Amino acid sequence: IVGESGSGKSIYNGTIELLAKPLREVDNIQWNKTREYNKQKEQCKNSAKQPQNPEVCKRYHSGGVLTKAVLMDDVAYSNESHIFYTTTELDSIANNMLTSFGLNSEMFRFAFDNDEYEYNSKSSQTVSGIYKLYVNLLFSGTYDQLRRFHRNAENGAARRFLYGIMPDQSFSKIEDEPFYKIEEEAVLLHYARYLMDCDGVIESKEVQKAIGIWLEKNRLMALKTQN
């Protein structure tokens, strides 16, 4: 979701959090397993018998900096379930990508087609191996942040995102209400939980139709201008 600073990008935050609620509920159960494991590990640190690692997967990350090692641990234990990462600070990812431990554009390209990605960890505390990347990134930011995120526009990663452009909100009335109506909350949660139990490919026909119209419009424009 891209727009100028103050263009109202945050209007979608409530909806995103609502759709992520079922994921958070599952993640909380997984976190409790991790806390119990760490507690037992601390109690048995001088013992030959160690507790078994529950190998949990956190499927929803929001904000903050997500490292390659943390993400690949989740991917390894996800049983090829989708993992989601959302952030309203695109610069935090862009700056992270400049480090050796940060995510990289190659991972985004592989994730687009759920291709296999080889990860070799230098630490015994994290996994190594070849895994299919079922990873989804949803961000919001300004145009300048987007340019810093896609420093190399020719590596293919920039063409593997779907961009929602915020309209000009100059002189618009500031809305206090959420993007969805209160009576729609139960419906949104119903479908979010329904998707949790789904497997395979879901066709987004309305989105595909909109993309098709946009492509045809630009094709005809290019024919007229020879550009």
JSON list of C-alpha atoms in Angstrom, two decimals:
[
{"chain": "A", "resi": 1, "resn": "ILE", "atom": "CA", "xyz": [0.00, 0.00, 0.00]},
{"chain": "A", "resi": 2, "resn": "VAL", "atom": "CA", "xyz": [1.86, 3.04, -1.28]},
{"chain": "A", "resi": 3, "resn": "GLY", "atom": "CA", "xyz": [1.11, 6.73, -0.80]},
{"chain": "A", "resi": 4, "resn": "GLU", "atom": "CA", "xyz": [2.45, 10.06, 0.29]},
{"chain": "A", "resi": 5, "resn": "SER", "atom": "CA", "xyz": [3.07, 10.72, 3.98]},
{"chain": "A", "resi": 6, "resn": "GLY", "atom": "CA", "xyz": [-0.28, 11.44, 5.65]},
{"chain": "A", "resi": 7, "resn": "SER", "atom": "CA", "xyz": [-2.31, 9.93, 2.79]},
{"chain": "A", "resi": 8, "resn": "GLY", "atom": "CA", "xyz": [-4.33, 7.69, 5.11]},
{"chain": "A", "resi": 9, "resn": "LYS", "atom": "CA", "xyz": [-2.51, 4.37, 4.61]},
{"chain": "A", "resi": 10, "resn": "SER", "atom": "CA", "xyz": [-3.19, 3.43, 8.23]},
{"chain": "A", "resi": 11, "resn": "ILE", "atom": "CA", "xyz": [-6.94, 3.12, 7.49]},
{"chain": "A", "resi": 12, "resn": "TYR", "atom": "CA", "xyz": [-6.29, -0.53, 6.55]},
{"chain": "A", "resi": 13, "resn": "ASN", "atom": "CA", "xyz": [-4.46, -1.48, 9.76]},
{"chain": "A", "resi": 14, "resn": "GLY", "atom": "CA", "xyz": [-7.62, -2.50, 11.62]},
{"chain": "A", "resi": 15, "resn": "THR", "atom": "CA", "xyz": [-8.74, -4.79, 8.80]},
{"chain": "A", "resi": 16, "resn": "ILE", "atom": "CA", "xyz": [-5.32, -6.41, 8.53]},
{"chain": "A", "resi": 17, "resn": "GLU", "atom": "CA", "xyz": [-5.22, -7.06, 12.29]},
{"chain": "A", "resi": 18, "resn": "LEU", "atom": "CA", "xyz": [-8.72, -8.53, 12.15]},
{"chain": "A", "resi": 19, "resn": "LEU", "atom": "CA", "xyz": [-7.82, -10.92, 9.32]},
{"chain": "A", "resi": 20, "resn": "ALA", "atom": "CA", "xyz": [-4.67, -11.90, 11.23]},
{"chain": "A", "resi": 21, "resn": "LYS", "atom": "CA", "xyz": [-6.54, -12.66, 14.45]},
{"chain": "A", "resi": 22, "resn": "PRO", "atom": "CA", "xyz": [-6.91, -16.43, 13.76]},
{"chain": "A", "resi": 23, "resn": "LEU", "atom": "CA", "xyz": [-3.16, -16.59, 13.01]},
{"chain": "A", "resi": 24, "resn": "ARG", "atom": "CA", "xyz": [-2.36, -14.81, 16.27]},
{"chain": "A", "resi": 25, "resn": "GLU", "atom": "CA", "xyz": [-4.52, -17.27, 18.20]},
{"chain": "A", "resi": 26, "resn": "VAL", "atom": "CA", "xyz": [-2.54, -20.21, 16.79]},
{"chain": "A", "resi": 27, "resn": "ASP", "atom": "CA", "xyz": [0.76, -18.38, 17.32]},
{"chain": "A", "resi": 28, "resn": "ASN", "atom": "CA", "xyz": [-0.06, -17.80, 21.01]},
{"chain": "A", "resi": 29, "resn": "ILE", "atom": "CA", "xyz": [-0.42, -21.56, 21.50]},
{"chain": "A", "resi": 30, "resn": "GLN", "atom": "CA", "xyz": [2.93, -22.08, 19.78]},
{"chain": "A", "resi": 31, "resn": "TRP", "atom": "CA", "xyz": [4.58, -19.38, 21.91]},
{"chain": "A", "resi": 32, "resn": "ASN", "atom": "CA", "xyz": [3.36, -21.08, 25.08]},
{"chain": "A", "resi": 33, "resn": "LYS", "atom": "CA", "xyz": [5.08, -24.27, 23.92]},
{"chain": "A", "resi": 34, "resn": "THR", "atom": "CA", "xyz": [8.29, -22.32, 23.32]},
{"chain": "A", "resi": 35, "resn": "ARG", "atom": "CA", "xyz": [8.15, -20.66, 26.76]},
{"chain": "A", "resi": 36, "resn": "GLU", "atom": "CA", "xyz": [7.63, -24.03, 28.42]},
{"chain": "A", "resi": 37, "resn": "TYR", "atom": "CA", "xyz": [10.52, -25.51, 26.43]},
{"chain": "A", "resi": 38, "resn": "ASN", "atom": "CA", "xyz": [12.86, -22.65, 27.41]},
{"chain": "A", "resi": 39, "resn": "LYS", "atom": "CA", "xyz": [11.81, -23.03, 31.04]},
{"chain": "A", "resi": 40, "resn": "GLN", "atom": "CA", "xyz": [12.56, -26.77, 31.02]},
{"chain": "A", "resi": 41, "resn": "LYS", "atom": "CA", "xyz": [15.83, -26.18, 29.17]},
{"chain": "A", "resi": 42, "resn": "GLU", "atom": "CA", "xyz": [16.96, -23.74, 31.84]},
{"chain": "A", "resi": 43, "resn": "GLN", "atom": "CA", "xyz": [16.10, -26.24, 34.56]},
{"chain": "A", "resi": 44, "resn": "CYS", "atom": "CA", "xyz": [18.00, -29.03, 32.76]},
{"chain": "A", "resi": 45, "resn": "LYS", "atom": "CA", "xyz": [21.01, -27.07, 31.53]},
{"chain": "A", "resi": 46, "resn": "ASN", "atom": "CA", "xyz": [23.43, -29.17, 33.58]},
{"chain": "A", "resi": 47, "resn": "SER", "atom": "CA", "xyz": [21.64, -32.43, 32.94]},
{"chain": "A", "resi": 48, "resn": "ALA", "atom": "CA", "xyz": [22.40, -35.05, 30.30]},
{"chain": "A", "resi": 49, "resn": "LYS", "atom": "CA", "xyz": [18.68, -35.38, 29.57]},
{"chain": "A", "resi": 50, "resn": "GLN", "atom": "CA", "xyz": [17.42, -32.36, 27.66]},
{"chain": "A", "resi": 51, "resn": "PRO", "atom": "CA", "xyz": [13.79, -31.46, 26.82]},
{"chain": "A", "resi": 52, "resn": "GLN", "atom": "CA", "xyz": [12.64, -32.04, 23.26]},
{"chain": "A", "resi": 53, "resn": "ASN", "atom": "CA", "xyz": [12.45, -28.98, 21.04]},
{"chain": "A", "resi": 54, "resn": "PRO", "atom": "CA", "xyz": [8.77, -28.45, 20.11]},
{"chain": "A", "resi": 55, "resn": "GLU", "atom": "CA", "xyz": [9.88, -27.01, 16.72]},
{"chain": "A", "resi": 56, "resn": "VAL", "atom": "CA", "xyz": [7.11, -24.44, 16.61]},
{"chain": "A", "resi": 57, "resn": "CYS", "atom": "CA", "xyz": [6.32, -22.08, 13.75]},
{"chain": "A", "resi": 58, "resn": "LYS", "atom": "CA", "xyz": [5.16, -18.50, 14.16]},
{"chain": "A", "resi": 59, "resn": "ARG", "atom": "CA", "xyz": [3.01, -17.77, 11.13]},
{"chain": "A", "resi": 60, "resn": "TYR", "atom": "CA", "xyz": [2.30, -14.08, 11.62]},
{"chain": "A", "resi": 61, "resn": "HIS", "atom": "CA", "xyz": [4.93, -11.37, 12.13]},
{"chain": "A", "resi": 62, "resn": "SER", "atom": "CA", "xyz": [4.02, -7.70, 12.37]},
{"chain": "A", "resi": 63, "resn": "GLY", "atom": "CA", "xyz": [6.39, -4.75, 12.62]},
{"chain": "A", "resi": 64, "resn": "GLY", "atom": "CA", "xyz": [9.94, -4.92, 13.88]},
{"chain": "A", "resi": 65, "resn": "VAL", "atom": "CA", "xyz": [12.85, -6.48, 12.05]},
{"chain": "A", "resi": 66, "resn": "LEU", "atom": "CA", "xyz": [12.50, -10.04, 10.76]},
{"chain": "A", "resi": 67, "resn": "THR", "atom": "CA", "xyz": [15.86, -11.77, 10.25]},
{"chain": "A", "resi": 68, "resn": "LYS", "atom": "CA", "xyz": [16.59, -14.48, 7.71]},
{"chain": "A", "resi": 69, "resn": "ALA", "atom": "CA", "xyz": [17.38, -17.01, 10.46]},
{"chain": "A", "resi": 70, "resn": "VAL", "atom": "CA", "xyz": [14.08, -16.47, 12.29]},
{"chain": "A", "resi": 71, "resn": "LEU", "atom": "CA", "xyz": [12.08, -16.66, 9.07]},
{"chain": "A", "resi": 72, "resn": "MET", "atom": "CA", "xyz": [13.80, -19.84, 7.89]},
{"chain": "A", "resi": 73, "resn": "ASP", "atom": "CA", "xyz": [13.19, -21.50, 11.27]},
{"chain": "A", "resi": 74, "resn": "ASP", "atom": "CA", "xyz": [9.50, -20.77, 10.81]},
{"chain": "A", "resi": 75, "resn": "VAL", "atom": "CA", "xyz": [9.58, -22.02, 7.21]},
{"chain": "A", "resi": 76, "resn": "ALA", "atom": "CA", "xyz": [11.29, -25.26, 8.26]},
{"chain": "A", "resi": 77, "resn": "TYR", "atom": "CA", "xyz": [8.64, -26.04, 10.89]},
{"chain": "A", "resi": 78, "resn": "SER", "atom": "CA", "xyz": [5.61, -24.68, 8.99]},
{"chain": "A", "resi": 79, "resn": "ASN", "atom": "CA", "xyz": [4.72, -27.91, 7.19]},
{"chain": "A", "resi": 80, "resn": "GLU", "atom": "CA", "xyz": [4.37, -25.73, 4.05]},
{"chain": "A", "resi": 81, "resn": "SER", "atom": "CA", "xyz": [1.74, -23.48, 5.60]},
{"chain": "A", "resi": 82, "resn": "HIS", "atom": "CA", "xyz": [1.80, -19.83, 4.61]},
{"chain": "A", "resi": 83, "resn": "ILE", "atom": "CA", "xyz": [3.72, -17.32, 6.75]},
{"chain": "A", "resi": 84, "resn": "PHE", "atom": "CA", "xyz": [2.78, -13.63, 6.79]},
{"chain": "A", "resi": 85, "resn": "TYR", "atom": "CA", "xyz": [4.88, -10.58, 7.56]},
{"chain": "A", "resi": 86, "resn": "THR", "atom": "CA", "xyz": [3.26, -7.14, 7.74]},
{"chain": "A", "resi": 87, "resn": "THR", "atom": "CA", "xyz": [4.87, -3.81, 8.49]},
{"chain": "A", "resi": 88, "resn": "THR", "atom": "CA", "xyz": [4.01, -0.13, 8.26]},
{"chain": "A", "resi": 89, "resn": "GLU", "atom": "CA", "xyz": [7.71, 0.79, 8.32]},
{"chain": "A", "resi": 90, "resn": "LEU", "atom": "CA", "xyz": [9.07, -0.27, 4.95]},
{"chain": "A", "resi": 91, "resn": "ASP", "atom": "CA", "xyz": [12.43, 1.36, 5.70]},
{"chain": "A", "resi": 92, "resn": "SER", "atom": "CA", "xyz": [13.01, -1.16, 8.50]},
{"chain": "A", "resi": 93, "resn": "ILE", "atom": "CA", "xyz": [12.99, -3.97, 5.90]},
{"chain": "A", "resi": 94, "resn": "ALA", "atom": "CA", "xyz": [15.01, -1.95, 3.37]},
{"chain": "A", "resi": 95, "resn": "ASN", "atom": "CA", "xyz": [17.75, -1.20, 5.91]},
{"chain": "A", "resi": 96, "resn": "ASN", "atom": "CA", "xyz": [17.67, -4.80, 7.14]},
{"chain": "A", "resi": 97, "resn": "MET", "atom": "CA", "xyz": [18.24, -6.05, 3.58]},
{"chain": "A", "resi": 98, "resn": "LEU", "atom": "CA", "xyz": [21.63, -4.29, 3.53]},
{"chain": "A", "resi": 99, "resn": "THR", "atom": "CA", "xyz": [22.91, -6.56, 6.33]},
{"chain": "A", "resi": 100, "resn": "SER", "atom": "CA", "xyz": [24.14, -10.15, 6.09]},
{"chain": "A", "resi": 101, "resn": "PHE", "atom": "CA", "xyz": [21.38, -11.41, 8.42]},
{"chain": "A", "resi": 102, "resn": "GLY", "atom": "CA", "xyz": [18.50, -9.58, 6.72]},
{"chain": "A", "resi": 103, "resn": "LEU", "atom": "CA", "xyz": [15.97, -10.78, 4.15]},
{"chain": "A", "resi": 104, "resn": "ASN", "atom": "CA", "xyz": [16.92, -10.38, 0.49]},
{"chain": "A", "resi": 105, "resn": "SER", "atom": "CA", "xyz": [15.18, -9.83, -2.83]},
{"chain": "A", "resi": 106, "resn": "GLU", "atom": "CA", "xyz": [16.04, -13.38, -3.95]},
{"chain": "A", "resi": 107, "resn": "MET", "atom": "CA", "xyz": [13.82, -14.74, -1.16]},
{"chain": "A", "resi": 108, "resn": "PHE", "atom": "CA", "xyz": [10.92, -12.60, -2.37]},
{"chain": "A", "resi": 109, "resn": "ARG", "atom": "CA", "xyz": [11.38, -13.89, -5.94]},
{"chain": "A", "resi": 110, "resn": "PHE", "atom": "CA", "xyz": [11.39, -17.51, -4.75]},
{"chain": "A", "resi": 111, "resn": "ALA", "atom": "CA", "xyz": [8.39, -16.92, -2.49]},
{"chain": "A", "resi": 112, "resn": "PHE", "atom": "CA", "xyz": [6.35, -15.57, -5.42]},
{"chain": "A", "resi": 113, "resn": "ASP", "atom": "CA", "xyz": [6.22, -19.03, -7.01]},
{"chain": "A", "resi": 114, "resn": "ASN", "atom": "CA", "xyz": [6.72, -20.97, -3.74]},
{"chain": "A", "resi": 115, "resn": "ASP", "atom": "CA", "xyz": [10.01, -22.27, -5.15]},
{"chain": "A", "resi": 116, "resn": "GLU", "atom": "CA", "xyz": [12.62, -24.19, -3.18]},
{"chain": "A", "resi": 117, "resn": "TYR", "atom": "CA", "xyz": [15.20, -22.03, -1.42]},
{"chain": "A", "resi": 118, "resn": "GLU", "atom": "CA", "xyz": [18.50, -23.31, -0.06]},
{"chain": "A", "resi": 119, "resn": "TYR", "atom": "CA", "xyz": [19.54, -21.89, 3.29]},
{"chain": "A", "resi": 120, "resn": "ASN", "atom": "CA", "xyz": [22.88, -22.67, 4.91]},
{"chain": "A", "resi": 121, "resn": "SER", "atom": "CA", "xyz": [23.07, -21.50, 8.50]},
{"chain": "A", "resi": 122, "resn": "LYS", "atom": "CA", "xyz": [26.39, -20.88, 10.22]},
{"chain": "A", "resi": 123, "resn": "SER", "atom": "CA", "xyz": [24.79, -21.44, 13.61]},
{"chain": "A", "resi": 124, "resn": "SER", "atom": "CA", "xyz": [23.89, -24.76, 15.19]},
{"chain": "A", "resi": 125, "resn": "GLN", "atom": "CA", "xyz": [20.89, -23.03, 16.79]},
{"chain": "A", "resi": 126, "resn": "THR", "atom": "CA", "xyz": [19.09, -22.51, 13.47]},
{"chain": "A", "resi": 127, "resn": "VAL", "atom": "CA", "xyz": [18.09, -24.82, 10.63]},
{"chain": "A", "resi": 128, "resn": "SER", "atom": "CA", "xyz": [19.79, -25.46, 7.31]},
{"chain": "A", "resi": 129, "resn": "GLY", "atom": "CA", "xyz": [18.28, -27.11, 4.28]},
{"chain": "A", "resi": 130, "resn": "ILE", "atom": "CA", "xyz": [16.15, -26.67, 1.16]},
{"chain": "A", "resi": 131, "resn": "TYR", "atom": "CA", "xyz": [12.59, -25.48, 1.77]},
{"chain": "A", "resi": 132, "resn": "LYS", "atom": "CA", "xyz": [9.71, -24.19, -0.31]},
{"chain": "A", "resi": 133, "resn": "LEU", "atom": "CA", "xyz": [9.04, -20.57, 0.57]},
{"chain": "A", "resi": 134, "resn": "TYR", "atom": "CA", "xyz": [5.41, -19.99, 1.45]},
{"chain": "A", "resi": 135, "resn": "VAL", "atom": "CA", "xyz": [6.02, -16.43, 2.60]},
{"chain": "A", "resi": 136, "resn": "ASN", "atom": "CA", "xyz": [3.83, -13.36, 2.08]},
{"chain": "A", "resi": 137, "resn": "LEU", "atom": "CA", "xyz": [4.81, -9.74, 2.68]},
{"chain": "A", "resi": 138, "resn": "LEU", "atom": "CA", "xyz": [2.27, -6.96, 3.14]},
{"chain": "A", "resi": 139, "resn": "PHE", "atom": "CA", "xyz": [3.70, -3.49, 3.68]},
{"chain": "A", "resi": 140, "resn": "SER", "atom": "CA", "xyz": [2.72, 0.15, 3.54]},
{"chain": "A", "resi": 141, "resn": "GLY", "atom": "CA", "xyz": [5.07, 3.02, 2.89]},
{"chain": "A", "resi": 142, "resn": "THR", "atom": "CA", "xyz": [5.82, 6.14, 0.91]},
{"chain": "A", "resi": 143, "resn": "TYR", "atom": "CA", "xyz": [7.20, 6.32, -2.63]},
{"chain": "A", "resi": 144, "resn": "ASP", "atom": "CA", "xyz": [10.68, 7.20, -1.34]},
{"chain": "A", "resi": 145, "resn": "GLN", "atom": "CA", "xyz": [10.62, 4.17, 0.98]},
{"chain": "A", "resi": 146, "resn": "LEU", "atom": "CA", "xyz": [9.55, 1.98, -1.94]},
{"chain": "A", "resi": 147, "resn": "ARG", "atom": "CA", "xyz": [12.55, 3.17, -4.01]},
{"chain": "A", "resi": 148, "resn": "ARG", "atom": "CA", "xyz": [14.89, 2.30, -1.15]},
{"chain": "A", "resi": 149, "resn": "PHE", "atom": "CA", "xyz": [13.25, -1.10, -0.81]},
{"chain": "A", "resi": 150, "resn": "HIS", "atom": "CA", "xyz": [13.67, -1.87, -4.55]},
{"chain": "A", "resi": 151, "resn": "ARG", "atom": "CA", "xyz": [17.22, -0.59, -4.98]},
{"chain": "A", "resi": 152, "resn": "ASN", "atom": "CA", "xyz": [17.64, -2.79, -8.04]},
{"chain": "A", "resi": 153, "resn": "ALA", "atom": "CA", "xyz": [14.55, -2.59, -10.23]},
{"chain": "A", "resi": 154, "resn": "GLU", "atom": "CA", "xyz": [15.95, -5.15, -12.70]},
{"chain": "A", "resi": 155, "resn": "ASN", "atom": "CA", "xyz": [16.31, -8.16, -10.40]},
{"chain": "A", "resi": 156, "resn": "GLY", "atom": "CA", "xyz": [12.67, -9.22, -10.77]},
{"chain": "A", "resi": 157, "resn": "ALA", "atom": "CA", "xyz": [11.52, -8.69, -7.17]},
{"chain": "A", "resi": 158, "resn": "ALA", "atom": "CA", "xyz": [9.76, -5.39, -7.94]},
{"chain": "A", "resi": 159, "resn": "ARG", "atom": "CA", "xyz": [7.50, -7.13, -10.48]},
{"chain": "A", "resi": 160, "resn": "ARG", "atom": "CA", "xyz": [6.41, -9.72, -7.95]},
{"chain": "A", "resi": 161, "resn": "PHE", "atom": "CA", "xyz": [4.43, -7.35, -5.76]},
{"chain": "A", "resi": 162, "resn": "LEU", "atom": "CA", "xyz": [0.90, -6.06, -6.20]},
{"chain": "A", "resi": 163, "resn": "TYR", "atom": "CA", "xyz": [0.74, -2.32, -5.47]},
{"chain": "A", "resi": 164, "resn": "GLY", "atom": "CA", "xyz": [-2.27, -0.50, -4.09]},
{"chain": "A", "resi": 165, "resn": "ILE", "atom": "CA", "xyz": [-1.86, 3.24, -4.65]},
{"chain": "A", "resi": 166, "resn": "MET", "atom": "CA", "xyz": [-3.55, 5.57, -2.17]},
{"chain": "A", "resi": 167, "resn": "PRO", "atom": "CA", "xyz": [-5.65, 8.30, -3.84]},
{"chain": "A", "resi": 168, "resn": "ASP", "atom": "CA", "xyz": [-4.96, 11.98, -3.19]},
{"chain": "A", "resi": 169, "resn": "GLN", "atom": "CA", "xyz": [-6.51, 12.73, 0.22]},
{"chain": "A", "resi": 170, "resn": "SER", "atom": "CA", "xyz": [-5.89, 16.48, 0.16]},
{"chain": "A", "resi": 171, "resn": "PHE", "atom": "CA", "xyz": [-8.64, 18.40, 1.99]},
{"chain": "A", "resi": 172, "resn": "SER", "atom": "CA", "xyz": [-10.52, 15.15, 2.69]},
{"chain": "A", "resi": 173, "resn": "LYS", "atom": "CA", "xyz": [-12.43, 14.70, 5.92]},
{"chain": "A", "resi": 174, "resn": "ILE", "atom": "CA", "xyz": [-10.51, 12.59, 8.45]},
{"chain": "A", "resi": 175, "resn": "GLU", "atom": "CA", "xyz": [-12.45, 9.41, 9.16]},
{"chain": "A", "resi": 176, "resn": "ASP", "atom": "CA", "xyz": [-12.53, 8.03, 12.70]},
{"chain": "A", "resi": 177, "resn": "GLU", "atom": "CA", "xyz": [-14.37, 4.83, 11.83]},
{"chain": "A", "resi": 178, "resn": "PRO", "atom": "CA", "xyz": [-12.62, 1.58, 10.86]},
{"chain": "A", "resi": 179, "resn": "PHE", "atom": "CA", "xyz": [-12.37, 0.53, 7.21]},
{"chain": "A", "resi": 180, "resn": "TYR", "atom": "CA", "xyz": [-15.04, -2.15, 7.84]},
{"chain": "A", "resi": 181, "resn": "LYS", "atom": "CA", "xyz": [-18.43, -1.81, 9.53]},
{"chain": "A", "resi": 182, "resn": "ILE", "atom": "CA", "xyz": [-18.93, -3.34, 12.97]},
{"chain": "A", "resi": 183, "resn": "GLU", "atom": "CA", "xyz": [-21.58, -5.72, 11.61]},
{"chain": "A", "resi": 184, "resn": "GLU", "atom": "CA", "xyz": [-19.05, -6.95, 9.03]},
{"chain": "A", "resi": 185, "resn": "GLU", "atom": "CA", "xyz": [-16.50, -7.96, 11.66]},
{"chain": "A", "resi": 186, "resn": "ALA", "atom": "CA", "xyz": [-18.06, -11.39, 12.30]},
{"chain": "A", "resi": 187, "resn": "VAL", "atom": "CA", "xyz": [-18.18, -12.08, 8.53]},
{"chain": "A", "resi": 188, "resn": "LEU", "atom": "CA", "xyz": [-14.51, -11.14, 8.05]},
{"chain": "A", "resi": 189, "resn": "LEU", "atom": "CA", "xyz": [-13.47, -13.34, 10.97]},
{"chain": "A", "resi": 190, "resn": "HIS", "atom": "CA", "xyz": [-15.55, -16.21, 9.60]},
{"chain": "A", "resi": 191, "resn": "TYR", "atom": "CA", "xyz": [-13.73, -16.14, 6.27]},
{"chain": "A", "resi": 192, "resn": "ALA", "atom": "CA", "xyz": [-10.34, -15.63, 7.91]},
{"chain": "A", "resi": 193, "resn": "ARG", "atom": "CA", "xyz": [-10.88, -18.77, 10.00]},
{"chain": "A", "resi": 194, "resn": "TYR", "atom": "CA", "xyz": [-12.26, -20.59, 6.96]},
{"chain": "A", "resi": 195, "resn": "LEU", "atom": "CA", "xyz": [-9.06, -19.84, 5.04]},
{"chain": "A", "resi": 196, "resn": "MET", "atom": "CA", "xyz": [-7.04, -21.32, 7.91]},
{"chain": "A", "resi": 197, "resn": "ASP", "atom": "CA", "xyz": [-8.55, -24.73, 7.09]},
{"chain": "A", "resi": 198, "resn": "CYS", "atom": "CA", "xyz": [-8.18, -24.45, 3.31]},
{"chain": "A", "resi": 199, "resn": "ASP", "atom": "CA", "xyz": [-5.55, -26.11, 1.17]},
{"chain": "A", "resi": 200, "resn": "GLY", "atom": "CA", "xyz": [-4.53, -25.55, -2.44]},
{"chain": "A", "resi": 201, "resn": "VAL", "atom": "CA", "xyz": [-4.99, -22.55, -4.73]},
{"chain": "A", "resi": 202, "resn": "ILE", "atom": "CA", "xyz": [-7.72, -19.98, -4.17]},
{"chain": "A", "resi": 203, "resn": "GLU", "atom": "CA", "xyz": [-8.75, -18.01, -7.24]},
{"chain": "A", "resi": 204, "resn": "SER", "atom": "CA", "xyz": [-9.25, -14.29, -6.64]},
{"chain": "A", "resi": 205, "resn": "LYS", "atom": "CA", "xyz": [-11.44, -13.68, -9.69]},
{"chain": "A", "resi": 206, "resn": "GLU", "atom": "CA", "xyz": [-12.23, -10.02, -8.94]},
{"chain": "A", "resi": 207, "resn": "VAL", "atom": "CA", "xyz": [-8.54, -9.20, -8.44]},
{"chain": "A", "resi": 208, "resn": "GLN", "atom": "CA", "xyz": [-7.58, -11.07, -11.63]},
{"chain": "A", "resi": 209, "resn": "LYS", "atom": "CA", "xyz": [-10.30, -9.20, -13.54]},
{"chain": "A", "resi": 210, "resn": "ALA", "atom": "CA", "xyz": [-9.05, -5.83, -12.26]},
{"chain": "A", "resi": 211, "resn": "ILE", "atom": "CA", "xyz": [-5.46, -6.69, -13.21]},
{"chain": "A", "resi": 212, "resn": "GLY", "atom": "CA", "xyz": [-6.60, -7.77, -16.68]},
{"chain": "A", "resi": 213, "resn": "ILE", "atom": "CA", "xyz": [-8.43, -4.47, -17.24]},
{"chain": "A", "resi": 214, "resn": "TRP", "atom": "CA", "xyz": [-5.40, -2.50, -16.07]},
{"chain": "A", "resi": 215, "resn": "LEU", "atom": "CA", "xyz": [-3.04, -4.45, -18.37]},
{"chain": "A", "resi": 216, "resn": "GLU", "atom": "CA", "xyz": [-5.29, -3.99, -21.40]},
{"chain": "A", "resi": 217, "resn": "LYS", "atom": "CA", "xyz": [-5.61, -0.25, -20.70]},
{"chain": "A", "resi": 218, "resn": "ASN", "atom": "CA", "xyz": [-1.82, 0.12, -20.60]},
{"chain": "A", "resi": 219, "resn": "ARG", "atom": "CA", "xyz": [-1.36, -2.09, -23.68]},
{"chain": "A", "resi": 220, "resn": "LEU", "atom": "CA", "xyz": [-3.67, 0.13, -25.75]},
{"chain": "A", "resi": 221, "resn": "MET", "atom": "CA", "xyz": [-1.95, 3.24, -24.41]},
{"chain": "A", "resi": 222, "resn": "ALA", "atom": "CA", "xyz": [1.46, 1.83, -25.40]},
{"chain": "A", "resi": 223, "resn": "LEU", "atom": "CA", "xyz": [0.17, 1.06, -28.91]},
{"chain": "A", "resi": 224, "resn": "LYS", "atom": "CA", "xyz": [-0.94, 4.66, -29.37]},
{"chain": "A", "resi": 225, "resn": "THR", "atom": "CA", "xyz": [2.22, 6.25, -28.05]},
{"chain": "A", "resi": 226, "resn": "GLN", "atom": "CA", "xyz": [4.70, 3.63, -29.32]},
{"chain": "A", "resi": 227, "resn": "ASN", "atom": "CA", "xyz": [6.25, 3.92, -25.82]}
]
